[in-house]
XYZ file of C-alpha atoms in Angstrom:
257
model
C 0.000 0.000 0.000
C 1.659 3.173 -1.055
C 2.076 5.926 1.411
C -0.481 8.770 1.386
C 0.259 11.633 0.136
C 0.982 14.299 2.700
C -0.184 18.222 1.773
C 2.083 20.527 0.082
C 3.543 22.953 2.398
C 3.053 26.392 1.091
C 6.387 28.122 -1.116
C 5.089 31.217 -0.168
C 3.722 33.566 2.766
C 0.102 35.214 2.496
C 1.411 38.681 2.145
C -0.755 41.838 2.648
C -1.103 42.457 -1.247
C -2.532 38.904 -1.186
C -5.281 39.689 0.577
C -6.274 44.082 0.591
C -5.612 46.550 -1.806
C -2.425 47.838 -0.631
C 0.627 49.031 -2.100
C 4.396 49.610 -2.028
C 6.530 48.175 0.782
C 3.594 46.563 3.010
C 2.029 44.729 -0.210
C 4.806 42.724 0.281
C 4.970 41.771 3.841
C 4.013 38.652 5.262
C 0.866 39.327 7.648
C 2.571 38.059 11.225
C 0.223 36.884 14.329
C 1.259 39.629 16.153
C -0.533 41.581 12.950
C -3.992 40.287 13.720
C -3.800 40.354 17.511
C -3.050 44.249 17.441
C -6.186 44.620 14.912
C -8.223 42.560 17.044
C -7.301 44.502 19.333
C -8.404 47.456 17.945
C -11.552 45.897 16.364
C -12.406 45.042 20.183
C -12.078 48.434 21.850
C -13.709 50.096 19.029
C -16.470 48.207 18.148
C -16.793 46.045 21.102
C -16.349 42.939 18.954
C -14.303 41.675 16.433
C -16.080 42.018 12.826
C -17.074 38.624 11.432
C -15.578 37.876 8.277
C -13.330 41.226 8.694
C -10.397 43.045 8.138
C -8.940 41.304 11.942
C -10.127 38.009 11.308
C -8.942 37.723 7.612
C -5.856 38.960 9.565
C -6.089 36.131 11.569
C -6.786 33.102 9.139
C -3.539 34.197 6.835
C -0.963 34.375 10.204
C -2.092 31.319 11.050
C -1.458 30.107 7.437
C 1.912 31.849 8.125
C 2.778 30.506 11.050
C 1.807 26.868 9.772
C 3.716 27.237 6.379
C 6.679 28.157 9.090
C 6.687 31.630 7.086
C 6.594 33.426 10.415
C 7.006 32.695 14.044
C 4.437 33.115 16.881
C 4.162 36.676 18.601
C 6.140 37.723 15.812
C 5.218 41.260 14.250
C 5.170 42.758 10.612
C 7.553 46.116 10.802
C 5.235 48.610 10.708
C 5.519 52.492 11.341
C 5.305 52.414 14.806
C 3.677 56.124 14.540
C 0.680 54.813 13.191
C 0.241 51.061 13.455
C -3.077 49.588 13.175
C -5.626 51.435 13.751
C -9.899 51.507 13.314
C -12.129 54.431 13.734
C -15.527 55.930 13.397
C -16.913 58.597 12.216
C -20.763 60.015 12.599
C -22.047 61.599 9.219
C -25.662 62.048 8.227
C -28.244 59.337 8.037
C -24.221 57.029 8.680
C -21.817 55.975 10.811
C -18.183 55.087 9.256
C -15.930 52.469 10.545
C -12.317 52.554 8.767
C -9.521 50.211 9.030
C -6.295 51.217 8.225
C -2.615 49.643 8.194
C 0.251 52.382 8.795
C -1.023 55.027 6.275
C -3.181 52.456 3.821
C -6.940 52.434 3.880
C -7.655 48.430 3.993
C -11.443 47.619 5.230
C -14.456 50.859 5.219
C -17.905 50.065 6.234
C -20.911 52.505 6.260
C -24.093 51.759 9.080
C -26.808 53.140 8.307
C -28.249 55.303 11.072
C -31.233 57.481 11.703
C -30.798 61.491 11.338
C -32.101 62.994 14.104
C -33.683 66.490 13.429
C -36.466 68.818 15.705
C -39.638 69.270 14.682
C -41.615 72.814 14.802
C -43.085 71.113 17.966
C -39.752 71.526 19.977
C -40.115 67.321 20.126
C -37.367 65.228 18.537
C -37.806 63.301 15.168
C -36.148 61.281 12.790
C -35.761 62.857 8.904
C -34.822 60.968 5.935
C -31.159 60.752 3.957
C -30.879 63.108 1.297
C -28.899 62.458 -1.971
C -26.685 65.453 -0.701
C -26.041 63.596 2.404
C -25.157 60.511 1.016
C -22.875 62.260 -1.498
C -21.157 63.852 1.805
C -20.634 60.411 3.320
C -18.794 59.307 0.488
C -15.359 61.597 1.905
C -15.631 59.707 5.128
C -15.637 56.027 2.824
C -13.846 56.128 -0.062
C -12.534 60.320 0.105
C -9.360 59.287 -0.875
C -9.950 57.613 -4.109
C -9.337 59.440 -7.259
C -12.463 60.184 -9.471
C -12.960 58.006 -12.348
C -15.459 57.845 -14.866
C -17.587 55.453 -13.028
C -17.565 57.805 -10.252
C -18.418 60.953 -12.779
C -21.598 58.541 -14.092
C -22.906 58.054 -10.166
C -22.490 61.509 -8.836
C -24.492 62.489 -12.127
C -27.199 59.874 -11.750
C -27.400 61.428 -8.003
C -27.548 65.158 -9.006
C -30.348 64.044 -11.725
C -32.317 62.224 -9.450
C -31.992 65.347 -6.878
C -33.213 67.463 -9.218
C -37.233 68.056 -9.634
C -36.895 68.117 -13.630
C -33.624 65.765 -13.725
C -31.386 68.884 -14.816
C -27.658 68.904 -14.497
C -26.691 72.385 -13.314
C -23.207 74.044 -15.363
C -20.487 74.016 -12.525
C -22.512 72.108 -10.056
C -21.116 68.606 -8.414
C -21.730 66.477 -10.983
C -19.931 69.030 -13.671
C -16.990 69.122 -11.604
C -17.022 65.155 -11.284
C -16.315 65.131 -15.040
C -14.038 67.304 -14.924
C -11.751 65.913 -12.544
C -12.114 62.335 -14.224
C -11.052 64.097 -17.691
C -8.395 65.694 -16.263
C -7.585 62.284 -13.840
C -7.102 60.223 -17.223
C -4.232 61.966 -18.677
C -2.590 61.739 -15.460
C -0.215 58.951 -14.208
C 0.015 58.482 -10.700
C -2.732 58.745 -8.110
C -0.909 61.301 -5.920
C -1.329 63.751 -8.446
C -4.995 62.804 -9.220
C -8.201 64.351 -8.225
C -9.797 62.806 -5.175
C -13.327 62.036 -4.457
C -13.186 64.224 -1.135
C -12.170 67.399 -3.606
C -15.509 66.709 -5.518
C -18.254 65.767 -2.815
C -16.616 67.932 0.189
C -19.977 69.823 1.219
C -22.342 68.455 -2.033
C -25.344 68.885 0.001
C -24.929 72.848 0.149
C -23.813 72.788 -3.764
C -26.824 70.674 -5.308
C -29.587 73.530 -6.465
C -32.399 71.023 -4.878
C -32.165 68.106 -2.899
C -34.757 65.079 -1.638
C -34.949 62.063 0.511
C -32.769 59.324 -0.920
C -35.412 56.509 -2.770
C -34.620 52.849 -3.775
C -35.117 53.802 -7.203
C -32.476 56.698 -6.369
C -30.316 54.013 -5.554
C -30.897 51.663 -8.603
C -30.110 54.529 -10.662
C -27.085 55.472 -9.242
C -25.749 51.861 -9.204
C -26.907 51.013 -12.579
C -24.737 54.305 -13.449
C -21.684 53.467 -11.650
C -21.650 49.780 -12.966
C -22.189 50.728 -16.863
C -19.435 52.910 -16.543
C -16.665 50.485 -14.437
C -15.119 48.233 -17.082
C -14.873 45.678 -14.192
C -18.848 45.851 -14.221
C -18.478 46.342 -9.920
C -19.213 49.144 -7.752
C -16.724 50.644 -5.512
C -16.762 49.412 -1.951
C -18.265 52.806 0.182
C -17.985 54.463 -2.599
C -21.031 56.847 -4.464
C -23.122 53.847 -5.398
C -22.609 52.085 -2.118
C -23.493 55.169 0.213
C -26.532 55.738 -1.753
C -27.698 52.742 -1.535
C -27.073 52.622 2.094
C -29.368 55.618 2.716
C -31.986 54.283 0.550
C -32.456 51.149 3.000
C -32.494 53.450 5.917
C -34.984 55.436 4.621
C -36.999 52.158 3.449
C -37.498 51.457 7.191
C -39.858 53.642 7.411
C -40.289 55.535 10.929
C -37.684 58.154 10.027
């Protein structure tokens, strides 16, 4: 009887680049135990759990890979900037609340929570008001501020701006106009540093649309349906325009807001 055959050990470490969208040096580090535990850490004190199928425990499953593959050794650490670390926090924005994970100065997990917007009635008494497609626009810079503006982005912000409108008008110089501006001017240019960001475009977009209205689920599948036909990957951006839309379009579906 011939001898099983025993698993292949792995030839190479899970390394950060394996697993987020990351870049330069830390792309290609091996992710360490002592990795996870400090973003379990952080996960913990934060949000008072660790996120199920998150940024920590994806952490988790490739140093233990690591540590198997006998890439890494236990309690061992990644070099990271020891300025900045690991690190999750949240932000409160309209009709949101933002949770970002980031790794030294790289963005690697954002999630949006949709949350009620409190406002006072003429009665003095305290009431909930719905998301507007200004609001969700703003909640973008706390998700995905950083990315430069493509023309999937351009596509979404003018769905939204449409749909805000009462006679679906795009208004010369408004947000959307300046969304396809900085993706014209973003394709000629090489490297993202130098690029227009999303936060330059949707800083304050409530105050800049002309009219604004609570955000709809047909809002929502319009702005999508934008974003995708325009993405050559057919996908929308994770928090990005599509995604915070939709996200105030199922808060306001709950109705009692």
């Amino acid at each position: 009887m011939s001898q099983q055959e025993q698993p292949k050990r792995p030839q190479e470490p899970v390394k950060y680049g394996d697993v987020f969208n990351v870049s330069g040096e830390l792309a290609d580090r091996p992710i360490a135990p002592e990795d996870a535990r400090m973003m379990q850490a952080k996960e913990t004190s934060v949000l008072g759990h660790t996120q199920k199928g998150g940024i920590a425990a994806t952490m988790q499953s490739a140093a233990t890979a690591n540590r198997r593959g006998g890439f890494v050794e236990p309690g061992v650490a990644t070099y990271l900037d020891p300025d900045r670390g690991v690190s999750v926090e949240q932000t409160d924005v309209p009709g949101a609340r933002v949770t970002k994970e980031t790794i030294g100065v790289q963005d690697v997990g954002q999630y949006v929570e949709p949350r009620p917007v409190a406002a006072t009635a003429a009665t003095g008494m305290n009431v909930q008001s719905k998301i507007t497609i200004g609001q969700a626009l703003e909640a973008t810079v706390h998700t995905a501020g950083k990315k430069p503006v493509d023309q999937s982005d351009a596509a979404a912000i003018q769905a939204a701006e449409a749909r805000a409108s009462s006679n679906n008008v795009i208004a010369p110089g408004g947000v959307a106009a300046s969304a396809q501006s900085a993706a014209d001017y973003n394709a000629a240019i090489e490297f993202d540093e130098n690029k227009i960001k999303l936060v330059d475009v949707l800083e304050g977009a409530a105050g800049k649309l002309q009219e604004d209205k609570a955000v709809t689920k047909q809002d929502a599948e319009g702005v999508v349906s934008a974003e995708l036909r325009n993405n050559p990957n057919l996908s929308t951006y994770p928090g990005g325009v599509a995604d915070s839309v939709t996200a105030a379009a199922r808060l306001n579906a709950k109705g009692n807001i």
